Short mmCIF file of C-alpha atoms in Angstrom, two decimals:
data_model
loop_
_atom_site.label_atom_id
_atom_site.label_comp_id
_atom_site.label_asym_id
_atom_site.label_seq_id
_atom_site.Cartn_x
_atom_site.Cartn_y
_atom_site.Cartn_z
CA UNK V 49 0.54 -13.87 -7.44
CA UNK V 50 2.40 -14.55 -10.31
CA UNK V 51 6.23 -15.44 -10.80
CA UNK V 52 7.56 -11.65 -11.13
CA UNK V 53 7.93 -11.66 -7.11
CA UNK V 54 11.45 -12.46 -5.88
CA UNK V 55 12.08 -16.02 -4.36
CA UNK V 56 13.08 -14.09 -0.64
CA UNK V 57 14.18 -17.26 0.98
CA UNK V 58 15.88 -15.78 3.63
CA UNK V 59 11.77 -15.68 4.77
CA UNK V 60 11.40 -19.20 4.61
CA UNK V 61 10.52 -20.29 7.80
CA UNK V 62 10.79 -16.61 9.45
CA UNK V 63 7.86 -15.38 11.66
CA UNK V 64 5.86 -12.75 10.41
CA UNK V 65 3.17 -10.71 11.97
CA UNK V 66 0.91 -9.00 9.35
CA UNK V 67 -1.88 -6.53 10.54
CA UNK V 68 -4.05 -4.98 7.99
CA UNK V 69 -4.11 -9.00 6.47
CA UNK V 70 -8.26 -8.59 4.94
CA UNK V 71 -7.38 -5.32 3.14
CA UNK V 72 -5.90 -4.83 -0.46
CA UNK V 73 -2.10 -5.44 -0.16
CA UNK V 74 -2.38 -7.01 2.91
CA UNK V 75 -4.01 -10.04 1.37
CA UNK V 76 -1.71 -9.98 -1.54
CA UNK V 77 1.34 -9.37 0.99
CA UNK V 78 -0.09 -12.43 3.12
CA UNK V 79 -0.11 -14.71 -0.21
CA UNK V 80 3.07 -14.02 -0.75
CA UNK V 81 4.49 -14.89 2.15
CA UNK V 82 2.41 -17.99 2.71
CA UNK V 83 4.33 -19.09 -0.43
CA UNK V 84 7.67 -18.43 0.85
CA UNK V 85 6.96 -20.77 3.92
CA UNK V 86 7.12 -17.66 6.36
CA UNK V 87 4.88 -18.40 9.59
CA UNK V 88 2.42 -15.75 9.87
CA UNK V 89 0.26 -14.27 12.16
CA UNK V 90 -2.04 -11.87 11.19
CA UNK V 91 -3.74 -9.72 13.76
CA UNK V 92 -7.28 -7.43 12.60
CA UNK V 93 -10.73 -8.00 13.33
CA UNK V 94 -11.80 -9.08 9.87
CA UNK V 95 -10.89 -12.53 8.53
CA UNK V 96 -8.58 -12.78 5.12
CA UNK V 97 -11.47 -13.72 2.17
CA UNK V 98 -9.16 -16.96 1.67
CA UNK V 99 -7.49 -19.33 3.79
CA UNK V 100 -3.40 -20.11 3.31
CA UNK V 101 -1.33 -22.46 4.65
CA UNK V 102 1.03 -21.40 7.58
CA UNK V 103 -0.95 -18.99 8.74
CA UNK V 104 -2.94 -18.38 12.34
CA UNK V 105 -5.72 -15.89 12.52
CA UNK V 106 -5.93 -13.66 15.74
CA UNK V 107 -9.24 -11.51 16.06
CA UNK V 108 -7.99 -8.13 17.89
CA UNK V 109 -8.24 -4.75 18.07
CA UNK V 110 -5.17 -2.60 17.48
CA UNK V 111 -6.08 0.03 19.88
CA UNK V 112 -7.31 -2.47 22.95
CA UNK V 113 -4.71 -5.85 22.73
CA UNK V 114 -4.15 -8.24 25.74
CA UNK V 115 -1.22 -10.30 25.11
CA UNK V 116 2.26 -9.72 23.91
CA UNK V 117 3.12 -11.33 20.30
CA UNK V 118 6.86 -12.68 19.48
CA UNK V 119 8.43 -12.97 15.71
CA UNK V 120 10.80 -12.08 13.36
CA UNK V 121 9.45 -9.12 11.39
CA UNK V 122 6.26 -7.00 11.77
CA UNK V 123 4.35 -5.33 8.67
CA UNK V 124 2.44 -2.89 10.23
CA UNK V 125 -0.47 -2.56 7.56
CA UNK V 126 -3.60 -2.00 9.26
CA UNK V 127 -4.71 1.72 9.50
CA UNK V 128 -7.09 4.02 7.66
CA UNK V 129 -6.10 4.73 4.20
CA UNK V 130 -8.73 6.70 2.81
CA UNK V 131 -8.08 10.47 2.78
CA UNK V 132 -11.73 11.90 2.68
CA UNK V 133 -12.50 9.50 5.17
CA UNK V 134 -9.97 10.73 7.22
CA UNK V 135 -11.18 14.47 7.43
CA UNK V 136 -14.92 13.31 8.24
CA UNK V 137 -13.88 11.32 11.00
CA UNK V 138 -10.28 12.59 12.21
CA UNK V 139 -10.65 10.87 15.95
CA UNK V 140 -10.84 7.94 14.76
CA UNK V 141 -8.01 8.19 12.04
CA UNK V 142 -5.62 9.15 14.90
CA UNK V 143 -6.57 6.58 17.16
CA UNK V 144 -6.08 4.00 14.58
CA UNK V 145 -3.21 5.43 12.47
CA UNK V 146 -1.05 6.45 15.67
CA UNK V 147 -2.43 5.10 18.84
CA UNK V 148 -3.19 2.08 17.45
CA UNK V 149 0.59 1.81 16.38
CA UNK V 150 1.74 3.09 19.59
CA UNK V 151 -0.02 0.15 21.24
CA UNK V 152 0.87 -2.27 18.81
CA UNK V 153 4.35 -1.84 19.19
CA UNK V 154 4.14 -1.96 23.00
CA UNK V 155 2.61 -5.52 22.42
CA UNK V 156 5.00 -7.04 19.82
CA UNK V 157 8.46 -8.55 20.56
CA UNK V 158 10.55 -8.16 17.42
CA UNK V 159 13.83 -9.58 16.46
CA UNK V 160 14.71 -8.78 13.15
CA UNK V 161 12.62 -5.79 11.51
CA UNK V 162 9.35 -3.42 11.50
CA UNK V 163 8.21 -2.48 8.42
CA UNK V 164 6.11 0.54 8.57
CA UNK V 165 4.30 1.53 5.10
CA UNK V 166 3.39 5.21 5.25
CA UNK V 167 2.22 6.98 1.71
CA UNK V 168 3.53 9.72 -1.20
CA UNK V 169 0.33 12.00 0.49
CA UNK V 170 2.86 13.65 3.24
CA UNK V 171 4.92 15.03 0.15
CA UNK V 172 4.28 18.58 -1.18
CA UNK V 173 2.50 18.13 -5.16
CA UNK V 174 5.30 17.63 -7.47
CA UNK V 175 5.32 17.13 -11.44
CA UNK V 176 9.29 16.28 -11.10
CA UNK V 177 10.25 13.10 -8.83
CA UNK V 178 10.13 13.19 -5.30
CA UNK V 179 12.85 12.52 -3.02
CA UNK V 180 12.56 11.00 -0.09
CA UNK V 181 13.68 14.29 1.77
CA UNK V 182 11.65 16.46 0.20
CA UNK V 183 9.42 18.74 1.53
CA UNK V 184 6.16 17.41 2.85
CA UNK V 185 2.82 18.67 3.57
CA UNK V 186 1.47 17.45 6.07
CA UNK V 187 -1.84 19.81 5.62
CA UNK V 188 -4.44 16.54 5.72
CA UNK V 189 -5.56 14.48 8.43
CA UNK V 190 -4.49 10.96 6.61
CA UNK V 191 -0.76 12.61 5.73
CA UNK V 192 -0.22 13.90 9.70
CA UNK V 193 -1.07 10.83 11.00
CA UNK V 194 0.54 8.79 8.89
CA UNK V 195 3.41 11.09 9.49
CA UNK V 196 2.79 10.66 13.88
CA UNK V 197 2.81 6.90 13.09
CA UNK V 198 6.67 7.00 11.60
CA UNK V 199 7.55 8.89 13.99
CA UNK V 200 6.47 6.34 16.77
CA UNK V 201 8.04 3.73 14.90
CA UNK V 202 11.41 4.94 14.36
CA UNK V 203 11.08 6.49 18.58
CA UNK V 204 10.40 3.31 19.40
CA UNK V 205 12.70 1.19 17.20
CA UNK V 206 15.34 3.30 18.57
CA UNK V 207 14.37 2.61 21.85
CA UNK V 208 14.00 -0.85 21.66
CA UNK V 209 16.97 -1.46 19.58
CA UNK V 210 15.30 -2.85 16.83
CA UNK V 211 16.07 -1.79 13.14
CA UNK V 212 12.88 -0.58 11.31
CA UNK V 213 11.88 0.24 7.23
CA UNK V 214 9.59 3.04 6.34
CA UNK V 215 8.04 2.37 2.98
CA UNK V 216 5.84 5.49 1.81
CA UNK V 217 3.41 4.23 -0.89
CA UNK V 218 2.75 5.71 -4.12
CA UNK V 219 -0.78 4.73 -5.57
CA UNK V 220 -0.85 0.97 -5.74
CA UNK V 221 -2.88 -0.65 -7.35
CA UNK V 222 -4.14 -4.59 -8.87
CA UNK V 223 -6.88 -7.30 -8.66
CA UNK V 224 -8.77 -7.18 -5.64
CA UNK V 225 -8.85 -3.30 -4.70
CA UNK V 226 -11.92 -1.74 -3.80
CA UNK V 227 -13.70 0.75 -6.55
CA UNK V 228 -13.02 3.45 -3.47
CA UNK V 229 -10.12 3.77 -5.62
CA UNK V 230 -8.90 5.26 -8.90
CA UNK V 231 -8.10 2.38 -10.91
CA UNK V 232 -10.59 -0.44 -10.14
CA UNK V 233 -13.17 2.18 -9.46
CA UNK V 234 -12.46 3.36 -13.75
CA UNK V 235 -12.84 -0.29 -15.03
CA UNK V 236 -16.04 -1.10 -12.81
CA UNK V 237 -17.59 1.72 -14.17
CA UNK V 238 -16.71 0.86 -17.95
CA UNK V 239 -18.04 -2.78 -17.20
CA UNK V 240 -21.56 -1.30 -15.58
CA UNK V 241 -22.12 1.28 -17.53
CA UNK V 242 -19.56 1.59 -20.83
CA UNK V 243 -18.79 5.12 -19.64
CA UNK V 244 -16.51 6.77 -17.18
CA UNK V 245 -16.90 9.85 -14.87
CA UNK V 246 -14.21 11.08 -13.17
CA UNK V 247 -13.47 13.74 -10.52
CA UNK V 248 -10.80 15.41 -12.41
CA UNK V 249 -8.94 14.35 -15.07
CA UNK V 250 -5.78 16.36 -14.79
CA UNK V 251 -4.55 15.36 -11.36
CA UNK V 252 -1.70 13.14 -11.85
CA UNK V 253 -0.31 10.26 -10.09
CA UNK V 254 2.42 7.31 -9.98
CA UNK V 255 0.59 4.05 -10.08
CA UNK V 256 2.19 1.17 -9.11
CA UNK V 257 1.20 -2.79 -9.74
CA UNK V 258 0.44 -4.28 -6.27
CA UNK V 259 2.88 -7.47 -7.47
CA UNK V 260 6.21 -5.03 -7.60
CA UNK V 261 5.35 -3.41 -4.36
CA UNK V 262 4.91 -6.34 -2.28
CA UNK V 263 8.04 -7.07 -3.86
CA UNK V 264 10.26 -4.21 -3.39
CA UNK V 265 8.82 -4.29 0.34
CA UNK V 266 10.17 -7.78 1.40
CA UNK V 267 13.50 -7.49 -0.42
CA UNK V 268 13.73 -4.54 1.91
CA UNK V 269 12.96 -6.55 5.01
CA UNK V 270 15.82 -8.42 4.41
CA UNK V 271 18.01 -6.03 3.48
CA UNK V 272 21.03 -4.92 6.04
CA UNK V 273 21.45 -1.50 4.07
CA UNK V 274 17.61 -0.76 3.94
CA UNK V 275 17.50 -0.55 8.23
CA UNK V 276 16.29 2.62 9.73
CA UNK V 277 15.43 4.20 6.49
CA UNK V 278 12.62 5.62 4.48
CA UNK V 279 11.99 4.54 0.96
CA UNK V 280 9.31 5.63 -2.13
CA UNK V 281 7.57 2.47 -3.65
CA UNK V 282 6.18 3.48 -6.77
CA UNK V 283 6.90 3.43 -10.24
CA UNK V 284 8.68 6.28 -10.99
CA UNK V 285 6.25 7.41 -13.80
CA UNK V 286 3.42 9.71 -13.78
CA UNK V 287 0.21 9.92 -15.16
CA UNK V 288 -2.78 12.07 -15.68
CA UNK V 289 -6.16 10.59 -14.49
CA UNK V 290 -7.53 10.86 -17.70
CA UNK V 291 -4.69 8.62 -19.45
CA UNK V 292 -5.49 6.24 -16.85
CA UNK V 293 -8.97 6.12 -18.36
CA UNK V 294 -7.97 6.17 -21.71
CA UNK V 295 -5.89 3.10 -20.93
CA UNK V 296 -8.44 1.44 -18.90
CA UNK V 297 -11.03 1.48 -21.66
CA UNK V 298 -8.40 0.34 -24.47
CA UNK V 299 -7.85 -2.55 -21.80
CA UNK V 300 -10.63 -3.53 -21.58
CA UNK V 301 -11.49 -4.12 -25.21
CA UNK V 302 -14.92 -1.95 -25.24
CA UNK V 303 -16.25 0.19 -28.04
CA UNK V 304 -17.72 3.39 -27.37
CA UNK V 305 -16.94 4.37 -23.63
CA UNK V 306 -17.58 7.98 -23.14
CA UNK V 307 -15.55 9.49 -20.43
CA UNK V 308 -16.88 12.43 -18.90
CA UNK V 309 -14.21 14.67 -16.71
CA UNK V 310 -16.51 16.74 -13.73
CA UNK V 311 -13.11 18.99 -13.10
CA UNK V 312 -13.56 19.23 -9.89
CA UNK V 313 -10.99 20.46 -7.30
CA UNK V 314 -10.11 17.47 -5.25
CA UNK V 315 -9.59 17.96 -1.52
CA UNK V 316 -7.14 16.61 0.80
CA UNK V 317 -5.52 15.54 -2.01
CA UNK V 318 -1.80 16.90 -3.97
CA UNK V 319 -2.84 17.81 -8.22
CA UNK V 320 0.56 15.70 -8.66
CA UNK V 321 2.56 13.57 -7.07
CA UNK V 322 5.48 10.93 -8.74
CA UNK V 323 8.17 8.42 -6.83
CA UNK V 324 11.77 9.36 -7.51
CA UNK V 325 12.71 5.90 -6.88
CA UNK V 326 16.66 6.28 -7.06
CA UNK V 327 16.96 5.63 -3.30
CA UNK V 328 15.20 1.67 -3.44
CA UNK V 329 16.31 0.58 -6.48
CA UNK V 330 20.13 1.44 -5.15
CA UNK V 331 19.37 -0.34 -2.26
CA UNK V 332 17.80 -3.62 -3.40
CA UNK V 333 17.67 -5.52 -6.52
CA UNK V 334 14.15 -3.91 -7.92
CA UNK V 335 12.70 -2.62 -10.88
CA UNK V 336 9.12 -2.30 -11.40
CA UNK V 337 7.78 -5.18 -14.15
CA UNK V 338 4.16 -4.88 -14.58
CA UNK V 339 3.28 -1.63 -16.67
CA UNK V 340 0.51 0.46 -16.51
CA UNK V 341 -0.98 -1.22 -19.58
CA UNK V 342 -0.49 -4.59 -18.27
CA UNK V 343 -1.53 -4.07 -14.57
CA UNK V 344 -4.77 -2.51 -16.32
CA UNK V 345 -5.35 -5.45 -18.71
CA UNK V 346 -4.63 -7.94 -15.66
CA UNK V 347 -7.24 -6.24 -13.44
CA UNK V 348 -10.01 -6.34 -16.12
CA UNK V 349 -9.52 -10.21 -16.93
CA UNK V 350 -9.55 -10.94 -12.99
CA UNK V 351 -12.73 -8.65 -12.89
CA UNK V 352 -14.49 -12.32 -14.56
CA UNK V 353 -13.68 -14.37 -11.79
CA UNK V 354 -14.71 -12.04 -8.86
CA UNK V 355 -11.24 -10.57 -8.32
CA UNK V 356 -12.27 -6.94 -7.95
CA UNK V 357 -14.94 -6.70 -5.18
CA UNK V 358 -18.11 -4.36 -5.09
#
């Protein structure tokens, strides 16, 4: 990660449990952290790709643990992301999404924070910015139970007497994200087959550069005035899937990429949805850094050495 993340040395030495570690911003949030000199334990059943210093793998099962787990501050990252996903296989999404945090926080002792990222799908599609009391949908499986799961955190923070952060994320995005997804999904297809297709080009989003998010997220951590409160993390801009493959193909330097736009309706899904990030960047010293344009340029050169996986 590259110097644009805040120092955070009030982490330094603080315990940190990190579920979710092997996926996108989990890695990236792990990283981080390991470079603060936080102590981290990550808990999921897949192994981060790389290995970091002060940090202790344990193998479990969100939904089945054994043992109670002591630290500092919990990011609760593990869960099922993927909206389509979500409606095939809705038992599972609940059992992982909510059950899976209801049993996770009955087997962590925490003594500073819980950090609970939720996502921009439980708003109601917007073109204007998006508070973070607006009115929600909560129409999809992935936006209910992402919805159930802050509930249980803030019922049981409040029970427990421990002060929690609700982050809801915006459409992040960086090296190292899967092609399930928007952005990495455009710039493998320009670099396979100089062409893009995409579902529809006029849905609009607010992306977000992993780097500021993982940023804004631990200055909140530490934060007295960010406890028992929801924030947006995005960018506060929004843009049309079809600019974002305009931008990806002038990113990535090639000459004649044809991109083809299926307009198709896109389920489970809002047509628009962008941050109003007022609330965070009153809170905590944060701006996002990396634009659209440069996240895009960074994720093509890191696409060379491997960065984006298959």
């Amino acid at each position: 990660m590259s110097s644009q993340i805040g120092s955070h040395g009030e982490l330094a030495g603080a315990r940190v449990i990190v579920t979710g570690a092997s996926g996108f911003i989990g890695l990236n949030m792990v990283r981080v952290l390991s470079s603060m000199g936080a102590e981290i334990t990550v808990i999921d059943r897949i192994q981060p790709a790389v290995r970091l210093p002060n940090v202790q793998f344990e193998w479990a099962d969100l939904r089945h643990l054994d043992k109670i787990y002591e630290a500092d501050y919990l990011i609760h990252l593990a869960a099922i992301t993927n909206a389509g996903f979500a409606e095939r296989y809705p038992i599972d999404t609940f059992e992982v999404n909510v059950l899976g945090t209801v049993n996770l926080l009955n087997h962590v002792r925490i003594k500073n924070r819980v950090l609970f990222p939720s996502t921009a799908l439980v708003y109601k599609a917007s073109t204007t910015p998006i508070a973070e009391d607006a009115e929600q949908d909560l129409s999809s499986t992935y936006a209910l139970s992402k919805n159930l799961g802050e509930e249980v955190v803030k019922f049981h923070c409040n029970r427990m007497g421990v002060a929690h952060t609700i982050v809801r994320f915006f459409n992040v995005f960086g090296p190292g994200q899967l092609p399930m997804y928007i952005v990495p999904q455009v710039l493998t297809q320009i670099r396979e087959n100089n062409s893009i297709e995409i579902r529809n080009g006029s849905v609009m989003r607010d992306l977000l550069f992993v780097e500021d998010c993982i940023d804004a997220v631990l200055k909140l951590a530490v934060n007295m005035s960010a406890e028992d409160s929801v924030f947006n993390i995005g960018s506060g801009k929004i843009v049309t899937i079809s600019d974002v493959a305009r931008e990806a193909v002038a990113a990535s330097g090639q000459q004649g990429v044809e991109i083809v736009d299926l307009e198709q309706e896109i389920e489970y899904s809002p047509t628009a949805i962008m941050a109003d990030i007022w609330k965070v960047r009153s809170t905590i010293d944060w701006v996002p850094k990396t634009s659209l344009k440069d996240g895009l340029k960074r994720m093509w050169d890191a696409m060379d050495h491997g960065t984006v996986t298959k």
